[in-house]
Coordinates of C-alpha atoms and ligand atoms in Angstrom, one line a residue:
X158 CA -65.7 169.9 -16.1
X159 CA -64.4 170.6 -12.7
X160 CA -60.6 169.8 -12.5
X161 CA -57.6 169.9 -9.9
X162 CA -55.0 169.2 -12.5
X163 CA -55.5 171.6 -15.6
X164 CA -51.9 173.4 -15.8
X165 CA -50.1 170.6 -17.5
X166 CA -52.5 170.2 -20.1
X167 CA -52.7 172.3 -23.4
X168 CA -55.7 170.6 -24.7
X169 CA -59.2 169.5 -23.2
X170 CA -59.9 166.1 -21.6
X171 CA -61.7 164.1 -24.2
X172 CA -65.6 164.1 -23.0
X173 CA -65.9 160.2 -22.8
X174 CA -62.2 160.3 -20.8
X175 CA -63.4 162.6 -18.6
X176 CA -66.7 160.7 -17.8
X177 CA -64.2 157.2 -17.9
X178 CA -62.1 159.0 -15.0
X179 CA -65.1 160.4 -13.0
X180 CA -65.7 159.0 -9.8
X181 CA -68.0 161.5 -7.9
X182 CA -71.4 159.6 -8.6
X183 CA -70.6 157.3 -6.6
X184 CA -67.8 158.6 -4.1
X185 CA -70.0 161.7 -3.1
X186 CA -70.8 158.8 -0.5
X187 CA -67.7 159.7 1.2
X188 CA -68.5 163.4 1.3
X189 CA -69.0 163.3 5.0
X190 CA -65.0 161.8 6.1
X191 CA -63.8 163.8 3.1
X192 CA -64.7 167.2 5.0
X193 CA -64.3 165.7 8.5
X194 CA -60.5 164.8 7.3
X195 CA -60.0 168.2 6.1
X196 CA -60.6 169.6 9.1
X197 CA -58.7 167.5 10.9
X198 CA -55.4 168.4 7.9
X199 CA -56.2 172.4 8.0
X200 CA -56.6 171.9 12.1
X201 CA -53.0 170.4 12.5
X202 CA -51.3 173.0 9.4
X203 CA -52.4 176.1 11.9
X204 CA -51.0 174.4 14.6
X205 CA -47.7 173.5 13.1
X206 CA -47.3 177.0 11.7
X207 CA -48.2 176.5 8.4
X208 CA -51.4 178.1 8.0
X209 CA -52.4 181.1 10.2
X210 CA -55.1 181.2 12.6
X211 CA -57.2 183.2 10.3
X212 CA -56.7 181.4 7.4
X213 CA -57.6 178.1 9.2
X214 CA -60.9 179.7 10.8
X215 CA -61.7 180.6 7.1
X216 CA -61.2 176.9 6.0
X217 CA -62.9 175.0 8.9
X218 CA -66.2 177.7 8.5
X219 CA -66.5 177.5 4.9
X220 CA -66.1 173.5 5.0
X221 CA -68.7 173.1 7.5
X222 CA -70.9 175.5 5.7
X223 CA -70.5 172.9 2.5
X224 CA -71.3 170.7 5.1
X225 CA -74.2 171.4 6.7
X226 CA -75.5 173.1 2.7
X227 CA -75.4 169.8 1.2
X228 CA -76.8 167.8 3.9
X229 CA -79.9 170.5 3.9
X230 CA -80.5 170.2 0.0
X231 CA -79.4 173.7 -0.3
X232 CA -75.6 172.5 -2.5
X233 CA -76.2 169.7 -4.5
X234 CA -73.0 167.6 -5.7
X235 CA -73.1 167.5 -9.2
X236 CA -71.2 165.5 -11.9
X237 CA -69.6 168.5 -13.0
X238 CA -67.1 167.3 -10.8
X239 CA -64.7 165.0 -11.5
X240 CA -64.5 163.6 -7.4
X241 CA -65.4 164.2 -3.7
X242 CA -62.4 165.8 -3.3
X243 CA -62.2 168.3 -6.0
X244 CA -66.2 169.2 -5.2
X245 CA -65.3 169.9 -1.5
X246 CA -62.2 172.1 -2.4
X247 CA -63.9 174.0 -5.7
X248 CA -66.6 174.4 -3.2
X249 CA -64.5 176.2 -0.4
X250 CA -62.7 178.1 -3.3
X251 CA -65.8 179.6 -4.3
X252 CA -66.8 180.6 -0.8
X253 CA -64.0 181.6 1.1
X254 CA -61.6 182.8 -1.9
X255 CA -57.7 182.3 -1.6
X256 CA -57.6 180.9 1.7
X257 CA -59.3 178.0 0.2
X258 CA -56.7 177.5 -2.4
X259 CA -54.2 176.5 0.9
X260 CA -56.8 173.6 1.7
X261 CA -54.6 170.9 0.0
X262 CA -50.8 172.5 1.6
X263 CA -49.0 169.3 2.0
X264 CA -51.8 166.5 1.0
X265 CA -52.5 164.4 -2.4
X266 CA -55.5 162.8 -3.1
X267 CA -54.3 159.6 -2.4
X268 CA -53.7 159.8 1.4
X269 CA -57.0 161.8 1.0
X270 CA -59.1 159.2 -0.2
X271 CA -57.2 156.8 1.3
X272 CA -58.3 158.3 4.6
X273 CA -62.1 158.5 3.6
X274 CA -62.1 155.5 2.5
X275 CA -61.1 154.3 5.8
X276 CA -63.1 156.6 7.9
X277 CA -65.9 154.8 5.9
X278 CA -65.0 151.5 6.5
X279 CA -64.7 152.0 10.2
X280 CA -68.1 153.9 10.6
X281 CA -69.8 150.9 8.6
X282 CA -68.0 148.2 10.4
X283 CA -69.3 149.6 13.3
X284 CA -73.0 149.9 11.7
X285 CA -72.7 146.1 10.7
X286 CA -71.4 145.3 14.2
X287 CA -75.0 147.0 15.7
X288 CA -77.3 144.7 13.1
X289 CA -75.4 141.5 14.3
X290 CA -75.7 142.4 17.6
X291 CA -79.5 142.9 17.1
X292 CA -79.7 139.5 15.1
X293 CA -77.9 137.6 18.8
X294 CA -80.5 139.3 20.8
X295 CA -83.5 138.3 18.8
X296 CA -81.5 134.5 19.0
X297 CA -81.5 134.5 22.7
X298 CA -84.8 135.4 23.0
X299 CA -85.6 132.4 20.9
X300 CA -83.2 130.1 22.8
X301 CA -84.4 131.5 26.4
X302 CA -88.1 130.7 25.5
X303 CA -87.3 127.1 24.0
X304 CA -85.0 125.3 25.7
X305 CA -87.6 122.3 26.0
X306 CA -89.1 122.9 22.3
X307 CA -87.4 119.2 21.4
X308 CA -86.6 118.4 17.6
X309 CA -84.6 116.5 15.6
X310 CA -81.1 117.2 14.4
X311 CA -80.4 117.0 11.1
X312 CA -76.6 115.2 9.6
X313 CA -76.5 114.7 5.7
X314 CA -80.4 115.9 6.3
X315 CA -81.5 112.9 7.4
X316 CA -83.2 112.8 11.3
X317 CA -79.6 112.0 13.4
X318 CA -80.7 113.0 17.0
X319 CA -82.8 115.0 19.1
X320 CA -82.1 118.5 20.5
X321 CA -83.9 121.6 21.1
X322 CA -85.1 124.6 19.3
X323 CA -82.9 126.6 21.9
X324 CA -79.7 124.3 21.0
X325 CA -80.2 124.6 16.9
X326 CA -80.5 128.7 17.2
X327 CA -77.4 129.0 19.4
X328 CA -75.5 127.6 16.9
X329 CA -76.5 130.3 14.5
X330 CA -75.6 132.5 18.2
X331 CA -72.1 131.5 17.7
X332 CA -71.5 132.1 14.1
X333 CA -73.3 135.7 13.8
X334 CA -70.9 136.1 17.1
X335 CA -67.7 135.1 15.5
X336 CA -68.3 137.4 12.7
X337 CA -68.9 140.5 15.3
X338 CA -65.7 139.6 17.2
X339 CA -64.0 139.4 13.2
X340 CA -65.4 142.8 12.8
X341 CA -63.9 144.1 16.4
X342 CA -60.5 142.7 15.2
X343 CA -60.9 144.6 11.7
X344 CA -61.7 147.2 13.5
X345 CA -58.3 147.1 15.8
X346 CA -56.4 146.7 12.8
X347 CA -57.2 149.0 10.4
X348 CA -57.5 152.3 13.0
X349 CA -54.6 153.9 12.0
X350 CA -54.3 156.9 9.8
X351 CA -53.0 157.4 6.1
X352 CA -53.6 161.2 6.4
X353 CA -50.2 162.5 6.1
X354 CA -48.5 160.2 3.7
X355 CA -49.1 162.3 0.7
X356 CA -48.7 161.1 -2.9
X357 CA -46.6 158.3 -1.2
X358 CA -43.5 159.9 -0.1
X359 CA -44.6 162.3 2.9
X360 CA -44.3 165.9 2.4
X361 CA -41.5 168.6 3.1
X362 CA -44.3 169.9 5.3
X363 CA -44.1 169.7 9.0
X364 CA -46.8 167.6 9.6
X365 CA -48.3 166.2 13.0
X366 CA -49.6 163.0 11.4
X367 CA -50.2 161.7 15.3
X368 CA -52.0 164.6 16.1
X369 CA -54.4 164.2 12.7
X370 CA -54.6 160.8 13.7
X371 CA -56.0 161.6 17.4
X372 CA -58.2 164.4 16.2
X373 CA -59.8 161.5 13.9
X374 CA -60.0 158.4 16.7
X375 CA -57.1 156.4 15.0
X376 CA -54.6 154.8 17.1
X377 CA -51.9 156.5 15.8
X378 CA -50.5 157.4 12.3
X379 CA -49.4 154.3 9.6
X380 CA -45.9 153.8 9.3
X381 CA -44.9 153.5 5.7
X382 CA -45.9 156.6 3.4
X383 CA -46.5 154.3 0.8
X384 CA -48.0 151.5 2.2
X385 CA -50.8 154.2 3.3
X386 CA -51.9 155.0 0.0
X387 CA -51.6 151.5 -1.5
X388 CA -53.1 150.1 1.3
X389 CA -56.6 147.9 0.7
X390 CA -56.2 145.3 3.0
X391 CA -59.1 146.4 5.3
X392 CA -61.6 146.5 2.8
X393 CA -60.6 143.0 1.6
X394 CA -61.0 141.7 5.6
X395 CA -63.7 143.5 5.6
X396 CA -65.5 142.0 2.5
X397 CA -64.9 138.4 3.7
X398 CA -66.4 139.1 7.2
X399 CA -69.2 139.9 5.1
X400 CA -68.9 137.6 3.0
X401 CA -69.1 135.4 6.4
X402 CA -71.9 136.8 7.3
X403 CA -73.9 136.4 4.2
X404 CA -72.8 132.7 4.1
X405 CA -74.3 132.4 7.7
X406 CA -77.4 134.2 6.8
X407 CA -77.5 131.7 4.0
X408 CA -77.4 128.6 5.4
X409 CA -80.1 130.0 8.1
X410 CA -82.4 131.4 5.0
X411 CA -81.7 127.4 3.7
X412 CA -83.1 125.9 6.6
X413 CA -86.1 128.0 6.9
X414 CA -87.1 127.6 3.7
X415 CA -86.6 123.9 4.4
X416 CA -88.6 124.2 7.5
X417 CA -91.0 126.2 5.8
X418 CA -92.1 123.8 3.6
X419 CA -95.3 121.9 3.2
X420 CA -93.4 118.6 4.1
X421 CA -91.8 119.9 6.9
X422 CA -94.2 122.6 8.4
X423 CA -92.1 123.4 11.3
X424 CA -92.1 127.2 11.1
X425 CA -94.8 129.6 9.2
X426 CA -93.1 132.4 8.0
X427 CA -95.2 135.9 8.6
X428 CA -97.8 137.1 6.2
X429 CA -95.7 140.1 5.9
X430 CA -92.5 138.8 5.7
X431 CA -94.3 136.3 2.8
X432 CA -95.3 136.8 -1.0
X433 CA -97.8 135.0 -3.0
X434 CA -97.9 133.7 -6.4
X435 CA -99.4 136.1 -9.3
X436 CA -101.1 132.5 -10.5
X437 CA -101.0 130.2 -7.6
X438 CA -103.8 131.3 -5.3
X439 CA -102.3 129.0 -2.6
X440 CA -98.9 130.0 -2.7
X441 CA -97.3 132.1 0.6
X442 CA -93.9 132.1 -0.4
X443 CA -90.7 132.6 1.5
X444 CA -89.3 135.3 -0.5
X445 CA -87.0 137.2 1.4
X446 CA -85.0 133.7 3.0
X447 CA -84.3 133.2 -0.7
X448 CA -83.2 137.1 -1.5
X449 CA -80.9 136.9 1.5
X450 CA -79.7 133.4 -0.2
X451 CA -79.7 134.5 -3.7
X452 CA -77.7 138.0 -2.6
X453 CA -74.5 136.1 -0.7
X454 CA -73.2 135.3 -4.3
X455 CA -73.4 139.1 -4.6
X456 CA -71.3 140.1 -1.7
X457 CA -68.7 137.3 -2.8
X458 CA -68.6 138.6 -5.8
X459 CA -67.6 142.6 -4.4
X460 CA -64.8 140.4 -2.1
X461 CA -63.6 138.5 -5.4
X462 CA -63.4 141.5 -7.8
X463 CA -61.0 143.7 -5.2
X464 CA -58.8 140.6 -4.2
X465 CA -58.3 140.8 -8.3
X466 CA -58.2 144.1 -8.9
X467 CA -55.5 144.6 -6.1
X468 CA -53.2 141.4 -7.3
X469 CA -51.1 143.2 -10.0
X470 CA -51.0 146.4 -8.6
X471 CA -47.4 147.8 -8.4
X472 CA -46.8 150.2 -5.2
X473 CA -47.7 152.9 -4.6
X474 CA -51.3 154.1 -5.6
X475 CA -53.0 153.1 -9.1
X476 CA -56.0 154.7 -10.5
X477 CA -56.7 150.8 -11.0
X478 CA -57.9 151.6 -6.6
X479 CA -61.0 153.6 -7.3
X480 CA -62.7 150.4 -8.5
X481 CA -62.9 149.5 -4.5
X482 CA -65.5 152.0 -4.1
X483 CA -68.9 150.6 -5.5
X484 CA -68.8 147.2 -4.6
X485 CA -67.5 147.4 -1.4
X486 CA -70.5 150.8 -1.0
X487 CA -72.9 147.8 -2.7
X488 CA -71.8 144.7 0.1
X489 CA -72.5 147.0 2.8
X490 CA -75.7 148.0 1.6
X491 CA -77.1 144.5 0.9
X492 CA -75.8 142.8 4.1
X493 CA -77.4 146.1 6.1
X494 CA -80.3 145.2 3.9
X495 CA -80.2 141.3 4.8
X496 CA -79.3 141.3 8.3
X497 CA -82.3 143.9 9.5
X498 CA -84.7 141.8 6.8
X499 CA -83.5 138.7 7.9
X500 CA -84.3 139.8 12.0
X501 CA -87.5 141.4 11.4
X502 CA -88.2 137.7 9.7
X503 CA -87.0 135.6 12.7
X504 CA -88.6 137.8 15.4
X505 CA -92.2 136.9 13.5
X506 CA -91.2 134.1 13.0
X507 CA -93.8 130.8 14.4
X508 CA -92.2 127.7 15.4
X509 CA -94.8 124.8 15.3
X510 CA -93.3 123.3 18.4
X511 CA -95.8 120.4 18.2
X512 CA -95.3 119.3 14.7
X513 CA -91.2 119.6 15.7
X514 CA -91.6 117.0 18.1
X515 CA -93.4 114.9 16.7
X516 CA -90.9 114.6 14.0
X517 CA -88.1 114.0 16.2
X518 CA -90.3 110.8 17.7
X519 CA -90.6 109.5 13.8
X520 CA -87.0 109.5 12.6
X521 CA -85.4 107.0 15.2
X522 CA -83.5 110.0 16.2
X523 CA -83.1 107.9 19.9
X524 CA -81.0 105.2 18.2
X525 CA -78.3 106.2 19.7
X526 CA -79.3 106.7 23.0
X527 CA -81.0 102.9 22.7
X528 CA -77.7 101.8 21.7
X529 CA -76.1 103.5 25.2
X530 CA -78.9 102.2 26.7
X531 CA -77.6 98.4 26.2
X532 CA -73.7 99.2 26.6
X533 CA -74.9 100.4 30.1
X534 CA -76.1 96.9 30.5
X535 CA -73.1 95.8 29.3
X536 CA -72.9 95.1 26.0
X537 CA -70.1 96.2 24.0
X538 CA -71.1 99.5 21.9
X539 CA -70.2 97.9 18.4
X540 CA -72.7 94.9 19.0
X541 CA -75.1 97.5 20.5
X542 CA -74.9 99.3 17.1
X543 CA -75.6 96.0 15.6
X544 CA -79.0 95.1 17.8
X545 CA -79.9 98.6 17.2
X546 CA -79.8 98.3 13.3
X547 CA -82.1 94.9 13.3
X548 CA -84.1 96.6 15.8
X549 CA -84.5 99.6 13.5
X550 CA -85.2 97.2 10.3
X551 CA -88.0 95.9 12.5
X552 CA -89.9 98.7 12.7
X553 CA -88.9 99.8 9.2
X554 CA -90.7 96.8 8.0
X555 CA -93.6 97.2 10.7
X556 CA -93.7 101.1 10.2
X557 CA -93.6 101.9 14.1
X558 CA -91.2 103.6 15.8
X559 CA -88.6 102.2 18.8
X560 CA -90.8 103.5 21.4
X561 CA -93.9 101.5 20.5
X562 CA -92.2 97.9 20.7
X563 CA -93.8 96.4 23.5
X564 CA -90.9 94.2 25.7
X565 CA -91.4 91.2 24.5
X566 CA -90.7 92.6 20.6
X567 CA -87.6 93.7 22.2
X568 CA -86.9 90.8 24.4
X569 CA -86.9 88.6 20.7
X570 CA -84.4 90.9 19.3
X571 CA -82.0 91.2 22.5
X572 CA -82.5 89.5 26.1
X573 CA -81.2 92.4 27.5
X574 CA -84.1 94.8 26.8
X575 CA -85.8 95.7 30.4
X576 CA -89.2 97.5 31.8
X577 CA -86.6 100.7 31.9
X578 CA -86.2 101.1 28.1
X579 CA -89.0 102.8 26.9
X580 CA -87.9 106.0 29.7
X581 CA -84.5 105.7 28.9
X582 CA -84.9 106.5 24.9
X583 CA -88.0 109.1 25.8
X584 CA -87.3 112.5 24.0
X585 CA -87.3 114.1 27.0
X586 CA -84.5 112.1 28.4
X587 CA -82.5 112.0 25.3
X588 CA -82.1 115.3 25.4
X589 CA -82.1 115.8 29.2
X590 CA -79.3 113.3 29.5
X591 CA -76.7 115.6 27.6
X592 CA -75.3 117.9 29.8
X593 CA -72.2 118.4 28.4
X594 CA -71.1 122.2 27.7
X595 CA -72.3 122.9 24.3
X596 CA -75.0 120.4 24.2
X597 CA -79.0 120.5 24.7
X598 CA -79.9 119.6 27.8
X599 CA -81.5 122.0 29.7
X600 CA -79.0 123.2 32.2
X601 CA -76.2 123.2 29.5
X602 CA -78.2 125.3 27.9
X603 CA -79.0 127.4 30.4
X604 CA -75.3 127.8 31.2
X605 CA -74.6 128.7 27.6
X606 CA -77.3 131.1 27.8
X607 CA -76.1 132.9 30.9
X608 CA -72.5 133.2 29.4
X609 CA -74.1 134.3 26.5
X610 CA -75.7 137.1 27.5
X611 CA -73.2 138.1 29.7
X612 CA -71.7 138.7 26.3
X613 CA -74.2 140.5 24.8
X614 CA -74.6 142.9 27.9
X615 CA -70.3 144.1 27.1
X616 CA -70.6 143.7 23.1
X617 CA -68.4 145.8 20.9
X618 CA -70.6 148.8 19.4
X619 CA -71.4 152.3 18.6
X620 CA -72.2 152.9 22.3
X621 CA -69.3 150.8 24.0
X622 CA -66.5 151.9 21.5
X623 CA -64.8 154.7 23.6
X624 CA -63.1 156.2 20.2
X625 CA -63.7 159.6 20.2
X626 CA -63.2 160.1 16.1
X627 CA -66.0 163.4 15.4
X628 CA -63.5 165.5 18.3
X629 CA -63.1 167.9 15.2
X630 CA -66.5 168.3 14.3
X631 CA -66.5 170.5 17.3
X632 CA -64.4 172.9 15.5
Ligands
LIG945 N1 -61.0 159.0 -7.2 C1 -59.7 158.6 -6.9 C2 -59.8 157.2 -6.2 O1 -60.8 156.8 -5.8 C3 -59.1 159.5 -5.9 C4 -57.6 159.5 -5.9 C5 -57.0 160.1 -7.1 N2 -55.6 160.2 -7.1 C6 -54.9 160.3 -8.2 N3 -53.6 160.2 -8.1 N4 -55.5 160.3 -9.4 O2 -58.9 156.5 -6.1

C-alpha cells in the first residue's frame, strides 16, 4: 500500500478501505496529463525561485523517464498504489531521491486531478470532434452522388412526400454538425486551468498560474481557487454532447434498420458489417445499427449518474468527485466505438435506389403537390385538399396510384383536371419544384452542398486547433 498521507495515522488503513479509496485502476488513464502537468508545476516553481535549476532538471528527467518507462512496458502501474498521482511521485522518489520529494511544493491533489481530468477532456473532445468530422465527410459523399436518388419522406412513418436520398442524409449533416460546433464551444469553455488552486485556497507559494496555464494551451488560469477544484461542469457539457450524439446515431441506426428490412429493402447493409442467426440460416442481421442503438441508454446513463453525484456536493472538493472518472472514460470509449462503427457501416452501405423510388410513386407522396396543382388553377387550397382526399379514396378503392388515372377519371372527380397533370405531380417535378434553401431540389441541394463543404474544408480539429498545449513536452 503506497500512500501520500501516512503521518497522521497511528494505525493501518483497513485492507477493504484501502481498496474502497483506490482509484489507480482506472485513473492510470490519466497517467499521460498527470506527468505533462507536473512538468508544467516543477517548470514554473524553478522559474519563480522556488526550486533551483538543478533540482528542476532532476524532476522534469526523472518524470519523463517514468514516462517514456511505462509507455515501453518497462514500469508497469500497479495497484499497489492508491492513485495516478501518488504512482508518478513514489516513482520519481525512487529515482531521483530528495529532489523528488519537492515535486508536490505548493499543489494538492485536487487542482492536480482536477487539471488531468481536464487535459483529458480537452484531448478527447478533440478525438470525438475528428470521428464526427469523418461521419460529415462520408454524408457528403452520399449527398453529392444522390441528389436525384428520389424517395419518400416519412411524417408519423407513414409516406408524406418525396425528396431525395441527398436531402434525407443532410439532415443527419446537420445534426452530427451541431454536435461538433457543441464540442468547439465545450472546448472554448472549459480551456482554462485549475493548476494552481491548490486544496481550494491557493498557496503561500508564488505561483505563475498564467504561465502554467500557457505552458499547457489554456487560455489563461480559472479565477476562483475553489471553484477550480469543485469544478465538473465540463464533463457534464461534455456527456450531453455525447449524449447528443448517441441520440443522433440512434435515430440514424433506427432508420436503417427500418430500411433494412425485408418490407422495406431500401438499403443492404454489408456482409461484414452484418451477423447471421446461430439457427436461422436466412438471417443477415443488422447488428451493429442496433449496438449503436442499444448503447445511447449507456452514455445517458454516465451523463445522469454525474449530474447526481455532483447535486449535493458542498464546495470545495469531495471524494464523492472521483466517481466522474469511469463513466465519463466509459462514454468516450463507446461513442469513439459507435461513431467509427457506425461510418465504416454507412460508407458500405448500398442504397437500392430503384426499389426507393418506386416506393415514393406508391404512397401518394405527390398529394400535395396535386393539391397545388389545382390552387394554381384556382381553386382555393382547402377545397383542393378536399378533391384531393376523394381523389385519393378513388384509387384506394381501385388500388392505383394518382398518376395512372387517365383524364377523364380525373375530369369526374374535378373539371379542372388538364392534359398538364400527370407532369406536374411526376417525382421528378415534385422534387425539382422545391427550390427553397433547405429543401430537395437539385440546385438547393447543390447550394447546401457547396456551403457545406465549405464547412468541412475550415472544421474545428486536431490539425486546425492552433493550441499549442504539449509546449512542455519539449522540456
Ligand atoms: N483520486 C482522487 C479523485 O479522483 C484524487 C484527488 C484526491 N484528493 C483528496 N483530497 N483525497 O478525485
Amino acid at each position: 500500500m503506497a500512500q501520500l498521507w501516512g503521518g497522521r495515522f497511528t494505525r493501518e488503513t483497513d485492507r477493504l478501505v484501502y481498496q474502497f479509496n483506490a482509484s489507480v485502476t482506472y485513473d492510470k488513464k490519466l497517467f499521460e496529463q498527470d506527468i505533462e502537468g507536473s512538468i508544467a508545476h516543477v517548470v514554473m516553481l524553478e522559474k519563480q525561485g522556488i526550486l533551483t535549476c538543478e533540482e528542476k532538471d532532476a524532476i522534469v528527467k526523472g518524470l519523463t523517464g517514468i514516462r517514456k518507462d511505462v509507455s515501453e512496458g518497462r514500469l508497469v502501474i500497479t495497484d499497489e498504489y492508491e492513485d495516478i498521482h501518488s504512482f508518478v511521485e513514489a516513482s520519481l522518489i525512487d529515482r531521483i531521491g530528495e529532489a523528488g520529494k519537492k515535486l508536490h511544493t505548493g499543489r494538492s491533489r485536487n487542482d492536480q486531478v482536477a487539471l488531468d481530468m481536464k487535459l483529458y477532456v480537452r484531448m478527447q473532445v478533440l478525438s470525438i470532434s475528428e470521428l464526427l468530422v469523418e461521419i460529415l465527410e462520408t454524408l457528403l459523399t452520399v449527398m453529392e452522388n444522390n441528389l436525384t436518388t428520389y424517395m419518400p419522406g416519412f411524417t408519423h412513418l407513414q409516406k408524406a412526400q418525396p425528396t431525395t436520398l441527398a436531402h434525407h442524409m443532410g439532415a443527419y449533416f446537420e445534426m452530427f454538425k451541431r454536435d461538433l460546433l457543441r464540442l468547439h464551444d465545450i472546448y472554448k469553455r472549459m480551456n482554462y486551468s485549475p493548476l494552481g488552486a491548490g486544496a481550494f485556497a491557493g498557496t503561500t507559494y508564488p505561483l505563475d498560474r498564467v504561465y502554467t496555464a500557457s505552458l499547457m494551451g489554456f487560455e489563461g488560469p480559472t479565477l476562483n481557487s475553489m471553484d477550480s477544484v469543485a469544478d465538473r461542469d465540463y464533463i457534464i457539457e461534455f456527456l450531453a454532447a455525447l449524449s447528443t450524439i448517441m441520440m443522433h446515431l440512434s435515430r440514424f441506426s433506427e432508420e436503417i434498420i427500418i430500411w433494412n428490412s425485408n418490407e422495406y429493402r431500401f438499403v443492404e447493409i454489408d456482409d461484414s458489417f452484418s451477423t447471421g442467426s446461430s439457427i436461422m440460416p436466412q438471417k443477415k442481421n443488422p447488428d451493429i445499427a442496433e449496438l449503436v442503438r442499444g448503447k445511447t441508454g449507456r452514455v445517458y446513463g454516465a451523463l445522469m449518474s454525474i449530474l447526481t453525484t455532483m447535486k449535493g456536493l458542498p464546495l470545495a472538493y469531495n471524494k464523492d468527485m472521483q466517481e466522474d472518472k469511469e463513466v465519463t472514460f466509459d462514454a468516450i470509449e463507446t461513442v469513439s466505438s459507435c461513431l467509427m462503427l457506425f461510418n465504416g457501416m454507412l460508407k458500405t452501405l448500398k442504397f437500392n435506389n430503384q426499389i426507393m423510388e418506386k416506393s415514393a410513386m406508391n404512397g401518394f407522396t405527390n398529394a400535395t403537390d396535386a393539391a397545388d396543382y389545382l390552387v394554381n388553377k384556382g381553386v382555393p387550397f382547402r377545397d383542393a385538399h378536399g378533391i384531393i382526399g376523394r381523389l385519393v379514396l378513388y384509387c384506394i378503392k381501385k388500388d392505383c396510384s394518382i398518376d395512372s388515372l387517365s383524364l377523364e377519371e380525373l375530369k369526374f372527380i374535378s373539371p379542372v383536371f388538364d392534359v398538364d397533370f400527370h407532369d406536374a405531380i411526376s417525382l421528378k417535378t415534385c422534387v425539382e419544384k422545391r427550390l427553397t434553401i433547405g429543401a430537395p431540389g437539385q440546385k438547393a441541394m447543390e447550394e447546401v452542398i457547396r456551403i457545406n463543404k465549405n464547412f468541412l474544408a475550415h472544421a474545428w480539429t486536431k490539425d486546425n486547433d492552433r493550441t499549442e498545449y504539449t509546449a512542455n513536452r519539449q522540456a
